[in-house]
Coordinates of C-alpha atoms in Angstrom, one line a residue:
M16 CA 6.8 0.9 -10.5
K17 CA 9.4 2.9 -8.6
T18 CA 8.2 6.2 -9.9
T19 CA 4.6 5.3 -9.4
L20 CA 5.1 3.9 -6.0
K21 CA 7.2 6.9 -5.0
T22 CA 4.5 9.3 -6.0
L23 CA 1.7 7.3 -4.5
L24 CA 3.5 6.7 -1.2
A25 CA 4.7 10.2 -0.9
T26 CA 1.2 11.4 -1.1
T27 CA 0.1 8.9 1.6
V28 CA 2.9 9.7 4.0
L29 CA 2.3 13.4 3.5
G30 CA -1.4 12.8 4.0
I31 CA -0.8 11.7 7.6
A32 CA -0.4 15.4 8.5
G33 CA -3.6 16.2 6.7
L34 CA -5.4 13.5 8.5
A35 CA -4.2 14.8 11.8
Q36 CA -5.3 18.3 10.8
A37 CA -8.7 17.0 9.7
N38 CA -9.2 15.5 13.1
T39 CA -8.9 18.9 14.7
T40 CA -11.4 20.5 12.5
A41 CA -14.0 17.8 11.7
T42 CA -17.0 17.9 13.9
T43 CA -19.3 15.3 12.2
Q44 CA -16.9 12.4 12.3
P45 CA -15.4 10.7 15.3
E46 CA -11.9 11.7 16.0
L47 CA -9.1 9.2 15.3
T48 CA -6.6 8.5 18.0
E49 CA -2.9 8.9 17.2
E50 CA -2.6 5.1 17.1
Q51 CA -5.5 4.8 14.7
Q52 CA -3.9 7.4 12.5
V53 CA -0.6 5.6 12.4
I54 CA -2.4 2.3 11.7
A55 CA -4.4 3.9 8.9
A56 CA -1.3 5.4 7.3
I57 CA 0.7 2.1 7.5
C58 CA -2.2 0.1 6.1
D59 CA -3.0 2.6 3.4
T60 CA 0.7 2.5 2.2
T61 CA 0.7 -1.3 2.3
A62 CA -2.6 -1.5 0.4
M63 CA -1.6 1.0 -2.3
G64 CA 1.6 -0.9 -2.9
T65 CA -0.2 -4.2 -3.1
A66 CA -2.7 -2.8 -5.5
M67 CA 0.1 -1.5 -7.6
I68 CA 1.6 -5.0 -7.6
A69 CA -1.7 -6.4 -8.8
T70 CA -1.8 -3.7 -11.5
M71 CA 1.6 -4.6 -12.7
H72 CA 0.8 -8.3 -12.9
Q73 CA -2.5 -7.5 -14.8
S74 CA -0.5 -5.3 -17.1
G75 CA 1.9 -8.1 -18.0
V76 CA 5.0 -6.8 -16.0
D77 CA 7.4 -9.7 -15.3
K78 CA 7.5 -11.0 -11.7
S79 CA 11.2 -10.5 -11.4
A80 CA 10.9 -6.9 -12.6
T81 CA 8.2 -6.2 -10.0
L82 CA 10.4 -7.6 -7.2
A83 CA 13.4 -5.6 -8.5
D84 CA 11.3 -2.4 -8.4
I85 CA 10.2 -3.1 -4.8
N86 CA 13.7 -3.9 -3.7
S87 CA 15.1 -0.7 -5.3
F88 CA 12.3 1.4 -3.7
A89 CA 12.9 0.0 -0.2
P90 CA 15.5 2.6 0.9
E91 CA 13.3 5.4 -0.4
L92 CA 10.3 4.1 1.5
E93 CA 12.4 4.0 4.7
K94 CA 13.3 7.6 4.2
M95 CA 9.7 8.6 3.5
I96 CA 8.3 6.8 6.6
G97 CA 11.2 7.5 8.9
N98 CA 11.1 4.1 10.5
A99 CA 13.3 1.2 9.2
Q100 CA 11.4 -1.5 10.9
V101 CA 8.0 -0.4 9.6
A102 CA 9.4 0.2 6.1
G103 CA 11.0 -3.3 6.2
D104 CA 7.8 -4.9 7.3
I105 CA 5.9 -3.3 4.4
V106 CA 8.6 -4.3 1.9
K107 CA 8.4 -7.9 3.2
Y108 CA 4.7 -7.9 2.9
W109 CA 4.9 -6.6 -0.7
Q110 CA 7.5 -9.3 -1.6
A111 CA 5.2 -12.0 -0.3
A112 CA 2.3 -10.4 -2.1
V113 CA 4.2 -10.6 -5.4
T114 CA 4.4 -14.4 -5.0
D115 CA 0.7 -14.7 -4.2
I116 CA -0.5 -12.3 -6.8
Y117 CA 1.6 -13.7 -9.6
Q118 CA 0.2 -17.1 -9.1
G119 CA -3.1 -15.8 -10.5
D120 CA -4.1 -15.5 -14.1
I121 CA -4.1 -12.3 -16.0
L122 CA -7.7 -11.4 -16.5
K123 CA -9.3 -10.7 -19.9
T124 CA -11.1 -7.4 -19.7
D125 CA -10.1 -4.0 -18.3
E126 CA -13.2 -4.1 -16.1
E127 CA -12.2 -7.4 -14.5
K128 CA -8.7 -6.2 -14.0
A129 CA -9.9 -3.0 -12.3
K130 CA -12.2 -4.9 -10.0
Y131 CA -9.5 -7.3 -9.1
V132 CA -7.0 -4.6 -8.3
D133 CA -9.6 -2.7 -6.2
N134 CA -10.4 -5.9 -4.3
V135 CA -6.7 -6.6 -3.7
G136 CA -6.2 -3.1 -2.3
N137 CA -9.3 -3.2 -0.1
A138 CA -8.7 -6.7 1.2
T139 CA -5.1 -5.7 2.1
F140 CA -6.2 -2.5 3.8
Y141 CA -8.8 -4.2 6.0
S142 CA -6.7 -7.2 6.8
C143 CA -3.8 -4.9 7.8
V144 CA -6.1 -2.8 10.1
E145 CA -7.4 -5.9 11.7
Q146 CA -3.9 -7.3 12.3
L147 CA -2.5 -4.0 13.7
S148 CA -5.5 -3.3 15.8
K149 CA -5.1 -6.5 17.9

């Protein structure tokens, strides 16, 4: 998970600059405020990690191994984000998500697993946006 999370989140964090650039050139979409951009980046990172946790569970990775990967990745996430509190909050969310996700069954078909992982990621993203936008 560490390598996958690292690659995935590096892309997300680096994508913040691209999102800001896109706002200056896009004419057909409403412009995002700086606060909205930050919320989107935090929630995207949180959602991608949570979807990765769901993928690991559906792939049969042991719960303790998933938690160990998250914990070993935490310092790297902090460096990537540049904010210890935000990184810590994301890690705490992922740790809680492991407990919730691993209570569920491993689904039978690849199609069911893919839909489940997609739903976990989407639900996490929209819930995060709702919470941070209050």
